[in-house]
Coordinates of C-alpha atoms in Angstrom, one line a residue:
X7 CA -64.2 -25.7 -29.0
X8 CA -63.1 -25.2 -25.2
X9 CA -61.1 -22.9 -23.8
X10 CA -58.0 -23.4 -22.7
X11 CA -56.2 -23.1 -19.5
X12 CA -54.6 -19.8 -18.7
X13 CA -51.3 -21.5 -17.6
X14 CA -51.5 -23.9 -20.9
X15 CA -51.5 -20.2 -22.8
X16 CA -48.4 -19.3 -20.9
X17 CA -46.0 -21.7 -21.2
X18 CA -44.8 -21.0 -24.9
X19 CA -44.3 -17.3 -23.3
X20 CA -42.2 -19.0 -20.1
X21 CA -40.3 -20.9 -22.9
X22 CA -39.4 -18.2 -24.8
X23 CA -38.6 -16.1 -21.8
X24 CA -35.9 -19.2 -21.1
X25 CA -34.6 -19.2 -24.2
X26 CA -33.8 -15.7 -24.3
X27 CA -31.7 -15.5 -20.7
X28 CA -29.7 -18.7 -22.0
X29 CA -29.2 -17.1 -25.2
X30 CA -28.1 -13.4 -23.6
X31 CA -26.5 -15.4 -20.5
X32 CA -24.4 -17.7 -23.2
X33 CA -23.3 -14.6 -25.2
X34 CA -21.9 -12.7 -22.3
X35 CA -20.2 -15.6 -21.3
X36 CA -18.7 -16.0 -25.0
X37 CA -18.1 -12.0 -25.1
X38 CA -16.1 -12.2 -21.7
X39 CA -14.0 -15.6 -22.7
X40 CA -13.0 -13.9 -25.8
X41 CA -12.0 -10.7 -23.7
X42 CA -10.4 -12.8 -21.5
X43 CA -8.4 -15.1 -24.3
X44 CA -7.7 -11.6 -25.8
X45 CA -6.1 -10.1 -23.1
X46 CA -3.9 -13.0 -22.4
X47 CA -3.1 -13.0 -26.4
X48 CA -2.0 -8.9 -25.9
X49 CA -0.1 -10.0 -22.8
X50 CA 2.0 -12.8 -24.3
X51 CA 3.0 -10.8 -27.1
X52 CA 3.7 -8.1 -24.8
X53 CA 5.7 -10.1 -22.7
X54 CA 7.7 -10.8 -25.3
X55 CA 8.3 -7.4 -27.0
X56 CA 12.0 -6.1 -25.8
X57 CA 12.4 -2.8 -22.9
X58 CA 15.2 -1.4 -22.1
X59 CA 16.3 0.2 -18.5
X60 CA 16.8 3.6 -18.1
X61 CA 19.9 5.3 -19.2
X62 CA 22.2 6.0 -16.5
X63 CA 22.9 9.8 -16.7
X64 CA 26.5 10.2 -15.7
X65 CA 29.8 10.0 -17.5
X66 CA 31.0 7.0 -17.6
X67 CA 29.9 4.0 -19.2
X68 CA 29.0 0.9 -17.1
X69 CA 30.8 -2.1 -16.2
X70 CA 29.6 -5.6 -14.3
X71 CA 31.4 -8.5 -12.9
X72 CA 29.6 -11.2 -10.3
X73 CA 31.1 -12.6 -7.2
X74 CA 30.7 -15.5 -4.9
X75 CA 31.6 -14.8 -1.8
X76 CA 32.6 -16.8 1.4
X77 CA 32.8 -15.1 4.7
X78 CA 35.6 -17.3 6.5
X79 CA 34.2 -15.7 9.9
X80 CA 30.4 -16.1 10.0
X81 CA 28.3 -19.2 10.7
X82 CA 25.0 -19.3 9.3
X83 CA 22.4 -19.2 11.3
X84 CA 19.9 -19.2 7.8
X85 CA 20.7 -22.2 6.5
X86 CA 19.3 -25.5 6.7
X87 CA 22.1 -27.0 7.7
X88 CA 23.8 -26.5 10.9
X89 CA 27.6 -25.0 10.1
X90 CA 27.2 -23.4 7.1
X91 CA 29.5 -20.5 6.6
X92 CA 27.9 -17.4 4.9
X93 CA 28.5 -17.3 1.4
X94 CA 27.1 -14.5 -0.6
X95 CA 26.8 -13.6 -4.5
X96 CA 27.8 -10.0 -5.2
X97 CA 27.0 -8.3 -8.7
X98 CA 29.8 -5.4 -9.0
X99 CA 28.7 -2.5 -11.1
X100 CA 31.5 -0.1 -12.1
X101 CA 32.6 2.7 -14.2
X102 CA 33.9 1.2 -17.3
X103 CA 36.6 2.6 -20.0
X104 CA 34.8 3.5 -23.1
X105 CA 36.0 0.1 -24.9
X106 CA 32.6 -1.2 -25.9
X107 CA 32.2 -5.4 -25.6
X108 CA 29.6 -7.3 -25.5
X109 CA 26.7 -6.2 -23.7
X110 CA 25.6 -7.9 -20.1
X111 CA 22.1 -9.9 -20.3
X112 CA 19.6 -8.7 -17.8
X113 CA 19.2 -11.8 -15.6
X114 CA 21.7 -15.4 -16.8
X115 CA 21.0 -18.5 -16.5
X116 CA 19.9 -19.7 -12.9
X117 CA 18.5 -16.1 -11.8
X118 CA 16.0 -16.2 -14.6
X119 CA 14.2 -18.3 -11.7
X120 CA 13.0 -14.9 -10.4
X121 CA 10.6 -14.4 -13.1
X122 CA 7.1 -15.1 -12.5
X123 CA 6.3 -18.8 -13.3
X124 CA 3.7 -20.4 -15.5
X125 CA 0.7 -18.4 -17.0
X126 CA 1.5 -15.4 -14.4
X127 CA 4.8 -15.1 -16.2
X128 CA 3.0 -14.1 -19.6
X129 CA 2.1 -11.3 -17.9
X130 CA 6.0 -10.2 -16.8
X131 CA 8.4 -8.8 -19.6
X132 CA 10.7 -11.9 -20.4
X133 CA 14.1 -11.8 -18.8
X134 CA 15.4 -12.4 -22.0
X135 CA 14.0 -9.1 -23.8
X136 CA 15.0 -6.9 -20.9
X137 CA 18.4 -4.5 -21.8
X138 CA 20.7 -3.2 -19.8
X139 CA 23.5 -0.5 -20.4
X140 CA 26.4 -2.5 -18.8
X141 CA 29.4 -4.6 -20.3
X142 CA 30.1 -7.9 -19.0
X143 CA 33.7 -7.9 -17.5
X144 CA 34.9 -4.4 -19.1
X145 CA 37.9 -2.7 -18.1
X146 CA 37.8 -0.2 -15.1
X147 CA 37.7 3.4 -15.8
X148 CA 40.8 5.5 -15.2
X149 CA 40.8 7.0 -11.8
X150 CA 39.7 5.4 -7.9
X151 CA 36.1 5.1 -6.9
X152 CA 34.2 5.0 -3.9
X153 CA 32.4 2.3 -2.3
X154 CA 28.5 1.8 -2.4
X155 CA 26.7 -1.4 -1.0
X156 CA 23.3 -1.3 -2.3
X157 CA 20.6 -4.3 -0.4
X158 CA 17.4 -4.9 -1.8
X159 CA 13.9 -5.6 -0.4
X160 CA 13.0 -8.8 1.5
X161 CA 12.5 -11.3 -0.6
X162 CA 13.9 -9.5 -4.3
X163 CA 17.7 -9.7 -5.2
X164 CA 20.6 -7.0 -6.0
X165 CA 20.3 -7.7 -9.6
X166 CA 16.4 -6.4 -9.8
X167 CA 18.0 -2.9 -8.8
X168 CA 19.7 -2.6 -11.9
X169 CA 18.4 0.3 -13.4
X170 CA 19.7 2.2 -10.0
X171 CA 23.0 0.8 -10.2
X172 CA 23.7 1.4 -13.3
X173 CA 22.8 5.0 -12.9
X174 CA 25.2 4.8 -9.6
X175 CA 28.4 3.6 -11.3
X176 CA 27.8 6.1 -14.7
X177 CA 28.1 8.7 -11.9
X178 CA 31.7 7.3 -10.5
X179 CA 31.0 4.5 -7.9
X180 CA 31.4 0.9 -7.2
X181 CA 28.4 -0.5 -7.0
X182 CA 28.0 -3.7 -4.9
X183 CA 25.0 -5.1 -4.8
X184 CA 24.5 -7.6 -2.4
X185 CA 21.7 -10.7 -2.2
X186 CA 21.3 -11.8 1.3
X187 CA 21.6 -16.1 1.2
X188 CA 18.1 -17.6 2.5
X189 CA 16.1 -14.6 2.8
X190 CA 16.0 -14.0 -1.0
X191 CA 13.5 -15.8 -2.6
X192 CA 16.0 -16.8 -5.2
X193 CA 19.6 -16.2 -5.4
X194 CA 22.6 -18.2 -7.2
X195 CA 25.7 -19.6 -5.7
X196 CA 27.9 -20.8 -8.2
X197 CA 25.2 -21.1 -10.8
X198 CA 23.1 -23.3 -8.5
X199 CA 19.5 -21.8 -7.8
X200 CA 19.5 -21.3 -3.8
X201 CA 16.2 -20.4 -2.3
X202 CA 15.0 -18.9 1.4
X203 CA 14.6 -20.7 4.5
X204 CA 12.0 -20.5 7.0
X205 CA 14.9 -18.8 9.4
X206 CA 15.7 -16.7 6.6
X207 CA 12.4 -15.0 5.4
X208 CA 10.1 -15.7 8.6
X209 CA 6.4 -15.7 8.1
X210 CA 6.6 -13.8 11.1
X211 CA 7.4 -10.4 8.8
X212 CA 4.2 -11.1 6.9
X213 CA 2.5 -9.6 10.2
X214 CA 0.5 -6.1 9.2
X215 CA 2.3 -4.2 11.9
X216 CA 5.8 -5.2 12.0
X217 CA 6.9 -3.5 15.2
X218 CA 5.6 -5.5 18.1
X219 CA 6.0 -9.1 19.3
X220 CA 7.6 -11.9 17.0
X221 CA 8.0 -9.6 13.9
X222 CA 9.3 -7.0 15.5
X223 CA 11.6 -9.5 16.9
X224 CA 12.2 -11.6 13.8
X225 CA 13.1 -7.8 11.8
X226 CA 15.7 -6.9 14.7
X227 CA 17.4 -10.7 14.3
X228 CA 17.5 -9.9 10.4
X229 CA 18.5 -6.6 9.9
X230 CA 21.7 -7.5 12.3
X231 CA 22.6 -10.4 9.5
X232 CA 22.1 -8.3 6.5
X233 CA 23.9 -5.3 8.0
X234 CA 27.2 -7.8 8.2
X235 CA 26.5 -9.0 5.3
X236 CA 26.9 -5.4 3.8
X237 CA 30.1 -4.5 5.5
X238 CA 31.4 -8.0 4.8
X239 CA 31.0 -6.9 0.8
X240 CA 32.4 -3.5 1.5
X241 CA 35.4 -4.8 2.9
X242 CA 36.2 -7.5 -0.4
X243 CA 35.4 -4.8 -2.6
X244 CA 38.0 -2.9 -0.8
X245 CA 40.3 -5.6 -1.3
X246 CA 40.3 -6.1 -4.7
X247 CA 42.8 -6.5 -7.0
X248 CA 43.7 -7.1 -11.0
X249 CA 41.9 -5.2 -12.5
X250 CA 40.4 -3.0 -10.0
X251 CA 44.0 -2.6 -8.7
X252 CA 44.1 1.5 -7.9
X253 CA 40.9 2.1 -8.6
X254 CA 39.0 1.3 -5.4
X255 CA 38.7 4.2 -2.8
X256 CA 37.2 2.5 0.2
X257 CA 38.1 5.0 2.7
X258 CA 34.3 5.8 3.2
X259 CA 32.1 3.4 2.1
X260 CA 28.1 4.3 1.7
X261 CA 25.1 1.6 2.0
X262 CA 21.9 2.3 0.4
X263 CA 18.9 -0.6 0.1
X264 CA 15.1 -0.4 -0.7
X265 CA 12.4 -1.6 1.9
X266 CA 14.3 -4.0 4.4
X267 CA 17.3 -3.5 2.7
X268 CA 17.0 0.3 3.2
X269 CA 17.0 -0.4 6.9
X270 CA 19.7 -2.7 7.0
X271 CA 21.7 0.2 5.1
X272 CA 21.1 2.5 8.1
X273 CA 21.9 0.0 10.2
X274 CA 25.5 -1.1 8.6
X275 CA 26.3 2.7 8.6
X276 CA 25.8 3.1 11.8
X277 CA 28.1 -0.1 13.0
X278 CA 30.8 1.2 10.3
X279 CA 32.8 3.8 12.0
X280 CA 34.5 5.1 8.0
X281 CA 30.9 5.3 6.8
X282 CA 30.1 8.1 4.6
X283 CA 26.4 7.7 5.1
X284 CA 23.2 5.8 4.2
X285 CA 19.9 5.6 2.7
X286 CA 17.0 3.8 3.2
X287 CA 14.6 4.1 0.0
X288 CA 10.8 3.5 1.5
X289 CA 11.8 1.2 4.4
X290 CA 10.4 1.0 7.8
X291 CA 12.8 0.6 10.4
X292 CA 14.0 -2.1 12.5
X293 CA 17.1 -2.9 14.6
X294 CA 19.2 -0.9 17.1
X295 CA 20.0 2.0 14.8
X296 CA 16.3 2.9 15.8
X297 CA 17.2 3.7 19.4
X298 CA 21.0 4.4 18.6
X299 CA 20.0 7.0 15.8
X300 CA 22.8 7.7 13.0
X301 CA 25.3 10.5 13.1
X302 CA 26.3 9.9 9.8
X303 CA 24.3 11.9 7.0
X304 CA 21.0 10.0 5.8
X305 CA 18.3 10.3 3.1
X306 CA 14.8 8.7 3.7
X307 CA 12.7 8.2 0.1
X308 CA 9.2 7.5 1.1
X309 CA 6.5 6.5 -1.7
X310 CA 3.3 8.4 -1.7
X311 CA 1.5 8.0 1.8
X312 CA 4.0 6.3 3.1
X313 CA 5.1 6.5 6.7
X314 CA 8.9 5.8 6.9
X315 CA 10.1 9.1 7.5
X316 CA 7.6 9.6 10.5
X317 CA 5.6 12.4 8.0
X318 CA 2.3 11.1 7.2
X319 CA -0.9 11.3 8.3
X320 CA -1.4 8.0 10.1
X321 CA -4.9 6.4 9.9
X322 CA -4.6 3.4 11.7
X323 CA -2.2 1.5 14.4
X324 CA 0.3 -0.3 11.8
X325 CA 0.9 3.5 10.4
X326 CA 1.0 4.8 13.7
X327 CA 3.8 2.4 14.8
X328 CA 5.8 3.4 11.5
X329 CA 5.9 6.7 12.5
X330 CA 6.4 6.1 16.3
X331 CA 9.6 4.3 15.3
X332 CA 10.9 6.6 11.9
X333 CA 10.4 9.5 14.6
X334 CA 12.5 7.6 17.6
X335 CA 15.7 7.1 15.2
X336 CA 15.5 10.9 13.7
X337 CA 15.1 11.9 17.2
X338 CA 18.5 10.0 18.4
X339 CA 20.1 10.9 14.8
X340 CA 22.3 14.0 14.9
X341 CA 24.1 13.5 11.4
X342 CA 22.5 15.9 8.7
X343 CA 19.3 14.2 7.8
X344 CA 17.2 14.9 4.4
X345 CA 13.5 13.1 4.0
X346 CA 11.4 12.8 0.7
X347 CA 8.2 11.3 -0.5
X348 CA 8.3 10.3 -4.5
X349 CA 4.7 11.3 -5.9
X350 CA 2.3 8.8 -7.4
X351 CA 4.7 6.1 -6.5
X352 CA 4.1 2.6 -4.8
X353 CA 6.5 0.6 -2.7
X354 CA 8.1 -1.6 -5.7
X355 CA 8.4 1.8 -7.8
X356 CA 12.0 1.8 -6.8
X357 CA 12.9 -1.2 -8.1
X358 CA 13.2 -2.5 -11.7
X359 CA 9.4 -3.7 -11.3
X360 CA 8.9 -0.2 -12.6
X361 CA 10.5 -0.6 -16.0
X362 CA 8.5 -3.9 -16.6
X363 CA 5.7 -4.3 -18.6
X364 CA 3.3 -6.2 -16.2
X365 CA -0.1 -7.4 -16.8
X366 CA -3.0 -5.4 -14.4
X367 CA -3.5 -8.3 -12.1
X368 CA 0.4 -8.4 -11.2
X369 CA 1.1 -4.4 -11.3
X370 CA -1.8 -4.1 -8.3
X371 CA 0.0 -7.9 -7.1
X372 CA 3.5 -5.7 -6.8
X373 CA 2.2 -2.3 -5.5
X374 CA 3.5 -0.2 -8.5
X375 CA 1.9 3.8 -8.9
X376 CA 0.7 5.5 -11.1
X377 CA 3.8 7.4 -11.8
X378 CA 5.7 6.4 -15.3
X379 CA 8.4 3.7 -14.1
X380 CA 11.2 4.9 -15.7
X381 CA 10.8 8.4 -15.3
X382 CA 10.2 7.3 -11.1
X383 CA 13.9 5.3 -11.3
X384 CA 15.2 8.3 -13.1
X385 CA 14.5 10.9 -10.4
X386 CA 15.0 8.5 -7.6
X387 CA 18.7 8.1 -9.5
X388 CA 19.7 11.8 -9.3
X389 CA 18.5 12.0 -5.6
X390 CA 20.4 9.1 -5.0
X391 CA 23.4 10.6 -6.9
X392 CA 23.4 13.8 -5.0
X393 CA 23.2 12.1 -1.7
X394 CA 26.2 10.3 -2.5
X395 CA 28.0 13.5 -4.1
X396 CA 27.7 15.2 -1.1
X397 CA 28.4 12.8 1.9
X398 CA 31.3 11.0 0.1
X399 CA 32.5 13.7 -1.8
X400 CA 31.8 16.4 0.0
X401 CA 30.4 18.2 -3.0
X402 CA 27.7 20.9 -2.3
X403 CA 24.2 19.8 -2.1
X404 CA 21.7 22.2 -4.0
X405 CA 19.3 19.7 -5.3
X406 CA 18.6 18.1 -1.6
X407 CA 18.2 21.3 0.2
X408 CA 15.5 22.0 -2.1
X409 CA 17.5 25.5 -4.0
X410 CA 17.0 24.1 -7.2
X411 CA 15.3 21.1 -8.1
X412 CA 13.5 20.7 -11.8
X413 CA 11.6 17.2 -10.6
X414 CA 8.3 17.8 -8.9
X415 CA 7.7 14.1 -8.2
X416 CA 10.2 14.6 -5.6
X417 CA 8.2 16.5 -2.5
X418 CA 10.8 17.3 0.0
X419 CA 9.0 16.5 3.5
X420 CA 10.4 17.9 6.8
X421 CA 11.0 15.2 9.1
X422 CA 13.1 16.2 11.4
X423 CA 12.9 18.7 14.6

């Protein structure tokens, strides 16, 4: 009988060899699908299980009313059609009489456009299971209250600030919150869904460093349109009457705002000669308050590493310009100035992002820390609360000058010569 070839003795070897790879190669495949269709099984339900905001901490229990807003004087120039006057929705957070009611929904009807959309938005809470501490429409507390105009990032609306404002009205102030038309990516106008303009959210302020050439330009053009926007609102909330009739003290309004909105805040303060004072919550700055400075009193909340109050160590040129320009406006600022950086935070930390449950792909998507959400709006909302305390009420100030403070997460950072 003759031998056979060597390579006739090795295919069944080869073969087998095949058959194996396939066979691991096919498992893994299997194992990771089922990982996969597993993970998106845990997100759905938990996208569906109910959270609720952080409790406010003050006194009073919380009110909301909505407004749509015209602004009789202003053309504009973010719309898509030439003419337009400026119309604005403002949600109005307030200190409530303890009557009960019915409890506001997070997000109604049109605004439930700002959840994520198809399969991402298994991986967002639903708008539907989020609560909130306020009553829709409740009566006013007994007593007068001062103004606060609170602007959100670019891009995000009032409303996703909620956990802040309630915390803001519980402590005795009227909280507008303002959603600046066309730059939002969503906001609603008399239940109609209105969305951003090219004019309104330029791609322009997608650029890495945002303080040179078109951006910079782009930023300066904005933050001049939201900062009228913001006195605009302070001025109808002034002027309101029925049922907040007496109990509006808009001798000294205050602006506070996260990211862009933080440095439109400055900004309106700084234009409004009865302002009180400001705070910009992680924003870099942008506008002439940055030459001007501020001679009102200001707080600066920086998350971790992050260059806005001119602090940090900066590694590379778009860090470098943060600082160049946080340390120009401190430099011409000669109100009292207080600057802090919120540990293990991210830039979206200070809005209700934190309080979400999010799937892992959209928490790194949104920039969130690894600080626990609520406990992060929680201490922002005392800072916040003390600020105000003190330059509207004149109220001593030993949590910001760092006497007494029981929050570590808070790192006061000096920032100012």
């Amino acid at each position: 009988m003759s031998e056979r070839h060597p390579a006739t003795r090795e295919r069944p070897r080869w073969r087998r060899l095949v058959r194996r790879v396939v066979t691991v190669t096919l498992a893994t495949l299997s194992a990771v699908v089922l990982a996969a269709g597993g993970y998106v099984g845990y997100a759905a339900i938990r996208h569906t299980r109910p959270i609720t905001l952080p409790a406010p901490t003050g006194p009073y229990p919380v009110g909301r009313t909505t407004f749509d807003w015209t602004d009789p004087t202003r053309t504009d120039p973010l719309a898509p059609r030439a003419g337009t006057p400026r119309e604005l929705s403002v949600w109005l957070w307030y200190p409530a009489a303890p009557s009960g009611g019915r409890r506001a929904a997070y997000l109604p009807g049109a605004w439930n456009g700002l959840h994520f959309g198809s399969l991402p938005g298994l991986g967002e809470t639903r708008f539907g299971a989020v609560r909130v501490h306020a009553y829709d429409d409740a009566p006013v507390a007994a007593g007068r209250f001062p103004v606060v105009v609170l602007l959100p990032g670019l891009g995000l609306a009032a409303p996703q600030y909620t956990a802040l404002a309630e915390d803001l009205a519980s402590h005795g102030y009227l909280v507008a919150g303002v959603t600046p038309t066309y730059t939002a990516d969503l906001t609603v106008l008399h239940g109609r869904a209105v969305h951003s303009t090219t004019a309104g959210n330029p791609p322009t302020l997608k650029a890495a460093n945002l303080h040179i050439g078109a951006a910079a330009q782009a930023g300066d053009r904005l933050v001049a349109i939201w900062a009228a926007d913001a006195r605009f609102a302070a001025g109808r909330v002034a002027a309101l009457g029925q049922r907040f009739a007496g109990h509006v003290d808009a001798a000294h309004p205050a602006y506070i705002g996260h990211s862009f909105g933080g440095v439109a805040s400055l900004e309106a303060c700084r234009l409004d000669a009865h302002c009180a004072g400001a705070v910009d919550l992680d924003g870099t700055q942008f506008g002439p308050v940055v030459r001007a400075g501020l001679d009102r009193p200001m707080m600066i909340v920086a998350s971790a590493g992050s260059c806005v109050t001119g602090a940090c160590r900066a590694a590379d040129a778009v860090s470098r310009a943060d600082v160049a320009t946080a340390r120009t406006m401190l430099a011409a600022s000669t109100g009292t100035t207080w600057c802090y950086e919120l540990a293990e935070s991210h830039h979206f930390n200070f809005s209700d992002y934190a309080s979400y449950y999010l799937a892992a792909p959209l928490r790194h998507l949104l920039a969130l820390g690894s600080i626990d959400g609520g406990l992060g709006l929680r201490v922002t909302g005392v800072y916040l609360a003390a600020f105000l305390d003190h330059a509207v009420r004149s109220r001593p100030e030993p949590l910001l000058s760092g006497a007494s403070t029981p929050y570590s997460r808070m790192r006061a950072v000096h920032c100012k010569n």
